[in-house]
Amino acid sequence: MSDQPQRIYLTREGLRRMEDELHELRTKGRTEIAKRIAEARAHGDLRENAEYDAAKEAQGHLELRIRTIEVKLTSVQIIDNRDLPTDKVYILSKVKLKDLKTNRELTYTLVSQEEANFEAGKISVSSPIGKGLLGRTVGEVAEIKVPVGMLRYEVMDISR
């Protein structure tokens, strides 16, 4: 097994958001945690100081998040949907589907796990639905096993 992190595919916008979050955590996040630790220290005995313990724990979570983003950024490959064909469902494809059980039409854009946002119609290619749609063509029916049962979607359109 390789020690190399798995390749992470992001749009330029997704990369910018990740870099912005990292900057925010390194600057404001660390400053706020340092203030909390200093305030808790001022209360005296650190052995029985719940505020100090909570601040140190928050610091650990913050540093873990920073490190996680730093590692991900070393594995980023920028993708542009203009470079991708629309003959099949790929990452960054916008897919119009028909739910064969309810006859409702749905539209999803397949993105990396880091850019997924269900409310915005962006689903991860590593989710059960994303995996079930990858490689499908217009007119094809995707049968996708999810925790609540089986979904059947007809691919109506694929665009960028």
Coordinates of N, CA and C in Angstrom, one line a residue:
M1 N 0.8 -1.2 0.0 CA 0.0 0.0 0.0 C 0.9 1.2 0.0
S2 N 0.5 2.2 -0.8 CA 1.3 3.4 -1.0 C 1.1 4.4 0.2
D3 N 2.1 5.2 0.5 CA 1.9 6.2 1.5 C 1.4 7.5 0.9
Q4 N 1.4 7.5 -0.5 CA 0.9 8.7 -1.2 C -0.6 8.9 -1.0
P5 N -1.0 10.1 -0.7 CA -2.5 10.3 -0.6 C -3.2 10.1 -1.9
Q6 N -4.4 9.7 -1.8 CA -5.2 9.5 -3.1 C -5.4 10.8 -3.8
R7 N -5.3 10.8 -5.1 CA -5.5 12.0 -5.9 C -6.9 12.6 -5.6
I8 N -6.9 13.9 -5.5 CA -8.2 14.6 -5.2 C -8.4 15.5 -6.4
Y9 N -9.6 15.4 -7.0 CA -10.0 16.1 -8.2 C -10.8 17.3 -7.7
L10 N -10.4 18.5 -8.0 CA -11.1 19.7 -7.7 C -11.3 20.7 -8.8
T11 N -12.3 21.5 -8.8 CA -12.4 22.6 -9.7 C -11.6 23.7 -9.2
R12 N -11.3 24.7 -10.0 CA -10.5 25.9 -9.5 C -11.2 26.5 -8.3
E13 N -12.5 26.6 -8.4 CA -13.3 27.2 -7.3 C -13.2 26.3 -6.0
G14 N -13.2 25.0 -6.2 CA -13.1 24.2 -5.0 C -11.7 24.3 -4.4
L15 N -10.7 24.4 -5.2 CA -9.3 24.6 -4.7 C -9.2 26.0 -4.0
R16 N -9.8 27.0 -4.5 CA -9.8 28.3 -3.9 C -10.5 28.3 -2.5
R17 N -11.6 27.6 -2.5 CA -12.4 27.5 -1.2 C -11.5 26.7 -0.1
M18 N -10.8 25.7 -0.6 CA -10.0 24.9 0.3 C -8.8 25.7 0.8
E19 N -8.2 26.5 -0.1 CA -7.1 27.3 0.3 C -7.5 28.5 1.2
D20 N -8.7 29.0 1.0 CA -9.3 30.1 1.8 C -9.5 29.5 3.2
E21 N -10.1 28.3 3.3 CA -10.4 27.7 4.6 C -9.0 27.5 5.4
L22 N -8.0 27.0 4.7 CA -6.7 26.8 5.3 C -6.2 28.1 5.8
H23 N -6.2 29.2 5.1 CA -5.7 30.5 5.5 C -6.5 31.0 6.7
E24 N -7.8 30.8 6.7 CA -8.7 31.3 7.8 C -8.3 30.5 9.1
L25 N -8.1 29.2 9.0 CA -7.8 28.4 10.1 C -6.4 28.7 10.7
R26 N -5.4 29.0 9.8 CA -4.1 29.3 10.2 C -4.0 30.7 10.9
T27 N -4.8 31.6 10.4 CA -4.7 32.9 11.0 C -5.7 33.2 12.1
K28 N -7.0 33.4 11.7 CA -8.0 33.7 12.7 C -8.2 32.5 13.7
G29 N -8.3 31.3 13.2 CA -8.5 30.1 14.0 C -7.4 29.9 15.1
R30 N -6.2 30.0 14.7 CA -5.1 29.8 15.6 C -5.1 31.0 16.6
T31 N -5.3 32.2 16.2 CA -5.4 33.4 17.1 C -6.4 33.2 18.1
E32 N -7.6 32.8 17.7 CA -8.7 32.7 18.6 C -8.4 31.6 19.7
I33 N -7.9 30.5 19.2 CA -7.5 29.4 20.2 C -6.4 29.9 21.1
A34 N -5.4 30.6 20.7 CA -4.4 31.1 21.5 C -5.0 32.0 22.6
K35 N -5.9 32.9 22.2 CA -6.6 33.7 23.2 C -7.3 32.9 24.3
R36 N -8.1 31.9 23.8 CA -8.8 31.0 24.7 C -7.9 30.4 25.7
I37 N -6.8 29.9 25.2 CA -5.8 29.2 26.1 C -5.2 30.2 27.1
A38 N -4.9 31.4 26.6 CA -4.3 32.4 27.5 C -5.3 32.8 28.6
E39 N -6.6 33.0 28.2 CA -7.6 33.3 29.2 C -7.8 32.2 30.2
A40 N -7.8 31.0 29.8 CA -7.9 29.9 30.7 C -6.7 29.7 31.6
R41 N -5.5 30.0 31.1 CA -4.3 30.0 32.0 C -4.4 31.0 33.1
A42 N -5.0 32.1 32.8 CA -5.1 33.2 33.7 C -6.0 32.8 34.9
H43 N -6.8 31.8 34.8 CA -7.7 31.4 35.9 C -6.9 30.6 36.9
G44 N -5.7 30.3 36.7 CA -4.9 29.6 37.8 C -4.6 28.2 37.5
D45 N -4.7 27.3 38.5 CA -4.4 25.9 38.5 C -4.9 25.2 37.2
L46 N -3.9 24.7 36.4 CA -4.3 24.1 35.1 C -4.8 22.6 35.3
R47 N -4.5 22.0 36.5 CA -4.9 20.6 36.7 C -6.4 20.5 36.8
E48 N -7.1 21.5 37.3 CA -8.5 21.4 37.4 C -9.2 22.5 36.7
N49 N -8.7 22.8 35.5 CA -9.2 24.0 34.7 C -9.9 23.4 33.5
A50 N -11.2 23.3 33.5 CA -12.0 22.7 32.4 C -11.9 23.6 31.2
E51 N -11.8 24.9 31.4 CA -11.7 25.8 30.2 C -10.4 25.6 29.5
Y52 N -9.3 25.4 30.2 CA -8.0 25.1 29.6 C -8.1 23.8 28.9
D53 N -8.6 22.8 29.5 CA -8.7 21.5 28.8 C -9.5 21.6 27.5
A54 N -10.6 22.3 27.6 CA -11.5 22.5 26.4 C -10.7 23.3 25.3
A55 N -10.0 24.3 25.7 CA -9.3 25.1 24.7 C -8.1 24.3 24.1
K56 N -7.4 23.5 24.9 CA -6.4 22.6 24.3 C -7.0 21.5 23.4
E57 N -8.1 21.0 23.7 CA -8.8 20.0 22.9 C -9.2 20.7 21.5
A58 N -9.8 21.9 21.6 CA -10.1 22.7 20.4 C -8.9 22.9 19.6
Q59 N -7.8 23.2 20.2 CA -6.5 23.5 19.5 C -6.1 22.2 18.7
G60 N -6.3 21.0 19.4 CA -5.9 19.8 18.7 C -6.8 19.5 17.5
H61 N -8.1 19.8 17.6 CA -9.0 19.6 16.5 C -8.7 20.6 15.3
L62 N -8.3 21.8 15.7 CA -8.0 22.8 14.7 C -6.7 22.4 14.0
E63 N -5.7 22.0 14.7 CA -4.4 21.6 14.0 C -4.6 20.3 13.2
L64 N -5.5 19.4 13.6 CA -5.8 18.3 12.8 C -6.5 18.7 11.5
R65 N -7.4 19.6 11.6 CA -8.1 20.1 10.3 C -7.1 20.8 9.4
I66 N -6.2 21.6 10.0 CA -5.2 22.2 9.2 C -4.3 21.2 8.5
R67 N -3.9 20.2 9.2 CA -3.0 19.2 8.6 C -3.8 18.4 7.5
T68 N -5.0 18.1 7.8 CA -5.8 17.3 6.8 C -5.9 18.1 5.5
I69 N -6.2 19.4 5.6 CA -6.3 20.2 4.4 C -4.9 20.3 3.7
E70 N -3.9 20.5 4.5 CA -2.5 20.6 3.9 C -2.2 19.3 3.1
V71 N -2.5 18.1 3.7 CA -2.2 16.9 3.0 C -3.1 16.8 1.7
K72 N -4.3 17.1 1.8 CA -5.2 17.1 0.6 C -4.6 18.0 -0.5
L73 N -4.2 19.1 -0.1 CA -3.7 20.1 -1.2 C -2.4 19.5 -1.9
T74 N -1.7 18.6 -1.3 CA -0.6 18.0 -2.0 C -1.0 17.1 -3.1
S75 N -2.3 16.7 -3.0 CA -2.8 15.6 -4.0 C -3.8 16.2 -5.0
V76 N -4.0 17.5 -5.0 CA -5.0 18.1 -5.8 C -4.6 18.0 -7.3
Q77 N -5.6 17.7 -8.1 CA -5.5 17.8 -9.6 C -6.7 18.6 -10.0
I78 N -6.4 19.7 -10.6 CA -7.5 20.6 -11.1 C -8.1 20.0 -12.3
I79 N -9.5 20.0 -12.3 CA -10.2 19.6 -13.5 C -11.1 20.7 -14.0
D80 N -11.4 20.7 -15.2 CA -12.2 21.7 -15.9 C -13.3 20.9 -16.7
N81 N -14.5 21.2 -16.4 CA -15.6 20.5 -17.1 C -15.5 20.7 -18.6
R82 N -14.9 21.8 -19.1 CA -14.8 22.0 -20.5 C -13.9 21.0 -21.2
D83 N -13.1 20.3 -20.4 CA -12.2 19.3 -21.0 C -12.8 17.9 -21.0
L84 N -14.0 17.8 -20.5 CA -14.7 16.5 -20.4 C -15.8 16.3 -21.4
P85 N -15.9 15.1 -22.0 CA -17.0 14.9 -23.0 C -18.3 14.7 -22.3
T86 N -19.4 14.7 -23.1 CA -20.7 14.6 -22.5 C -21.4 13.3 -23.0
D87 N -20.6 12.4 -23.5 CA -21.2 11.1 -24.0 C -21.5 10.2 -22.9
K88 N -20.8 10.3 -21.8 CA -21.1 9.5 -20.6 C -21.0 10.4 -19.3
V89 N -21.4 9.8 -18.2 CA -21.4 10.5 -17.0 C -19.9 10.4 -16.4
Y90 N -19.3 11.6 -16.2 CA -18.0 11.7 -15.6 C -18.1 12.6 -14.4
I91 N -17.0 12.8 -13.7 CA -16.9 13.8 -12.7 C -17.1 15.1 -13.4
L92 N -17.9 16.0 -12.7 CA -18.3 17.3 -13.2 C -19.4 17.3 -14.2
S93 N -19.9 16.1 -14.6 CA -21.1 16.1 -15.4 C -22.3 16.5 -14.7
K94 N -23.1 17.3 -15.4 CA -24.4 17.7 -14.9 C -25.4 16.7 -15.5
V95 N -26.1 15.9 -14.6 CA -26.9 14.8 -15.1 C -28.4 15.0 -14.7
K96 N -29.2 15.0 -15.8 CA -30.7 15.1 -15.5 C -31.2 13.7 -15.5
L97 N -31.9 13.4 -14.4 CA -32.4 12.0 -14.2 C -33.9 12.0 -14.0
K98 N -34.5 10.8 -14.3 CA -35.9 10.6 -14.1 C -36.0 9.4 -13.1
D99 N -36.5 9.7 -11.9 CA -36.7 8.7 -10.9 C -37.9 7.8 -11.4
L100 N -37.6 6.5 -11.7 CA -38.6 5.7 -12.4 C -39.7 5.2 -11.4
K101 N -39.5 5.5 -10.1 CA -40.5 5.1 -9.1 C -41.5 6.3 -9.0
T102 N -41.0 7.5 -8.9 CA -41.9 8.6 -8.7 C -42.1 9.5 -9.9
N103 N -41.4 9.2 -11.0 CA -41.5 10.0 -12.2 C -41.0 11.5 -12.0
R104 N -40.3 11.7 -10.9 CA -39.8 13.1 -10.7 C -38.5 13.2 -11.4
E105 N -38.2 14.4 -11.9 CA -36.9 14.7 -12.6 C -36.0 15.3 -11.5
L106 N -34.7 14.9 -11.6 CA -33.7 15.4 -10.7 C -32.5 15.8 -11.5
T107 N -31.8 16.8 -11.0 CA -30.5 17.1 -11.7 C -29.4 17.2 -10.6
Y108 N -28.3 16.5 -10.9 CA -27.2 16.5 -10.0 C -25.9 16.8 -10.8
T109 N -25.0 17.4 -10.2 CA -23.6 17.6 -10.7 C -22.7 16.7 -9.9
L110 N -22.0 15.8 -10.6 CA -21.1 14.9 -9.9 C -19.7 15.6 -9.6
V111 N -19.3 15.6 -8.4 CA -18.1 16.3 -7.9 C -17.3 15.4 -7.0
S112 N -16.1 15.9 -6.6 CA -15.3 15.2 -5.6 C -16.0 15.3 -4.3
Q113 N -15.6 14.4 -3.4 CA -16.1 14.4 -2.1 C -16.0 15.7 -1.3
E114 N -14.8 16.4 -1.6 CA -14.5 17.7 -1.0 C -15.5 18.8 -1.4
E115 N -16.1 18.6 -2.6 CA -16.9 19.7 -3.1 C -18.4 19.4 -3.0
A116 N -18.7 18.2 -2.5 CA -20.1 17.7 -2.4 C -21.0 18.7 -1.6
N117 N -22.2 19.0 -2.0 CA -23.1 19.8 -1.3 C -24.5 19.4 -1.8
F118 N -25.2 18.5 -1.1 CA -26.4 18.0 -1.6 C -27.5 19.1 -1.9
E119 N -27.5 20.1 -1.0 CA -28.5 21.1 -1.1 C -28.3 21.9 -2.4
A120 N -27.1 22.0 -2.9 CA -26.7 22.7 -4.1 C -26.8 21.7 -5.3
G121 N -27.2 20.5 -5.1 CA -27.3 19.5 -6.2 C -26.0 19.0 -6.6
K122 N -25.0 19.1 -5.8 CA -23.7 18.5 -6.1 C -23.4 17.3 -5.2
I123 N -23.4 16.1 -5.9 CA -23.2 14.9 -5.2 C -21.8 14.3 -5.5
S124 N -21.2 13.6 -4.5 CA -19.9 13.0 -4.6 C -19.9 11.8 -5.6
V125 N -18.9 11.7 -6.4 CA -18.7 10.6 -7.2 C -18.4 9.3 -6.4
S126 N -18.1 9.5 -5.2 CA -17.8 8.3 -4.3 C -19.0 7.9 -3.5
S127 N -20.1 8.7 -3.6 CA -21.4 8.3 -2.9 C -22.0 7.1 -3.7
P128 N -23.0 6.4 -3.1 CA -23.6 5.3 -3.8 C -24.3 5.8 -5.1
I129 N -25.0 6.9 -5.1 CA -25.6 7.4 -6.3 C -24.6 7.9 -7.3
G130 N -23.5 8.6 -6.9 CA -22.5 9.0 -7.8 C -21.8 7.8 -8.5
K131 N -21.5 6.8 -7.7 CA -20.8 5.6 -8.2 C -21.8 4.9 -9.2
G132 N -23.1 4.9 -8.9 CA -24.0 4.2 -9.8 C -24.3 4.9 -11.1
L133 N -24.0 6.2 -11.1 CA -24.2 7.0 -12.3 C -22.9 7.1 -13.2
L134 N -21.8 7.0 -12.7 CA -20.5 7.1 -13.4 C -20.5 6.1 -14.6
G135 N -20.2 6.6 -15.8 CA -20.1 5.8 -17.0 C -21.4 5.5 -17.7
R136 N -22.5 6.0 -17.1 CA -23.8 5.8 -17.8 C -24.0 6.7 -19.0
T137 N -24.8 6.3 -19.9 CA -25.1 7.2 -21.1 C -26.6 7.6 -21.1
V138 N -26.9 8.5 -21.9 CA -28.3 9.0 -22.0 C -29.2 7.8 -22.5
G139 N -30.3 7.7 -21.8 CA -31.3 6.6 -22.0 C -31.0 5.3 -21.2
E140 N -29.9 5.2 -20.6 CA -29.5 4.1 -19.8 C -30.2 4.2 -18.4
V141 N -30.6 3.1 -17.8 CA -31.2 3.0 -16.5 C -30.2 2.6 -15.5
A142 N -30.0 3.4 -14.4 CA -29.1 3.0 -13.4 C -29.8 2.5 -12.2
E143 N -29.5 1.3 -11.8 CA -30.1 0.7 -10.6 C -29.1 0.8 -9.5
I144 N -29.4 1.6 -8.5 CA -28.5 1.9 -7.4 C -29.0 1.5 -6.1
K145 N -28.1 0.6 -5.4 CA -28.5 0.2 -4.1 C -28.0 1.2 -3.1
V146 N -29.0 1.7 -2.3 CA -28.7 2.6 -1.2 C -29.3 2.1 0.1
P147 N -28.9 2.6 1.2 CA -29.4 2.1 2.5 C -30.9 1.9 2.6
V148 N -31.7 2.7 2.0 CA -33.1 2.6 2.1 C -33.7 1.7 1.0
G149 N -32.9 1.1 0.2 CA -33.4 0.2 -0.9 C -32.7 0.4 -2.2
M150 N -33.5 0.2 -3.2 CA -33.0 0.3 -4.6 C -33.6 1.5 -5.3
L151 N -32.8 2.3 -5.9 CA -33.2 3.5 -6.7 C -33.0 3.1 -8.2
R152 N -34.0 3.5 -9.0 CA -33.9 3.3 -10.4 C -34.0 4.7 -11.1
Y153 N -32.9 5.1 -11.8 CA -32.9 6.4 -12.4 C -32.6 6.2 -13.9
E154 N -33.4 6.9 -14.8 CA -33.1 6.9 -16.2 C -32.3 8.2 -16.4
V155 N -31.2 8.0 -17.2 CA -30.4 9.2 -17.5 C -31.0 9.9 -18.7
M156 N -31.5 11.1 -18.4 CA -32.3 11.9 -19.5 C -31.3 12.8 -20.3
D157 N -30.3 13.4 -19.6 CA -29.4 14.3 -20.3 C -28.1 14.4 -19.5
I158 N -27.0 14.6 -20.3 CA -25.7 14.8 -19.7 C -25.1 16.1 -20.3
S159 N -24.8 17.0 -19.4 CA -24.2 18.3 -19.9 C -23.0 18.7 -19.0
R160 N -22.5 19.8 -19.2 CA -21.4 20.4 -18.4 C -21.9 21.4 -17.5

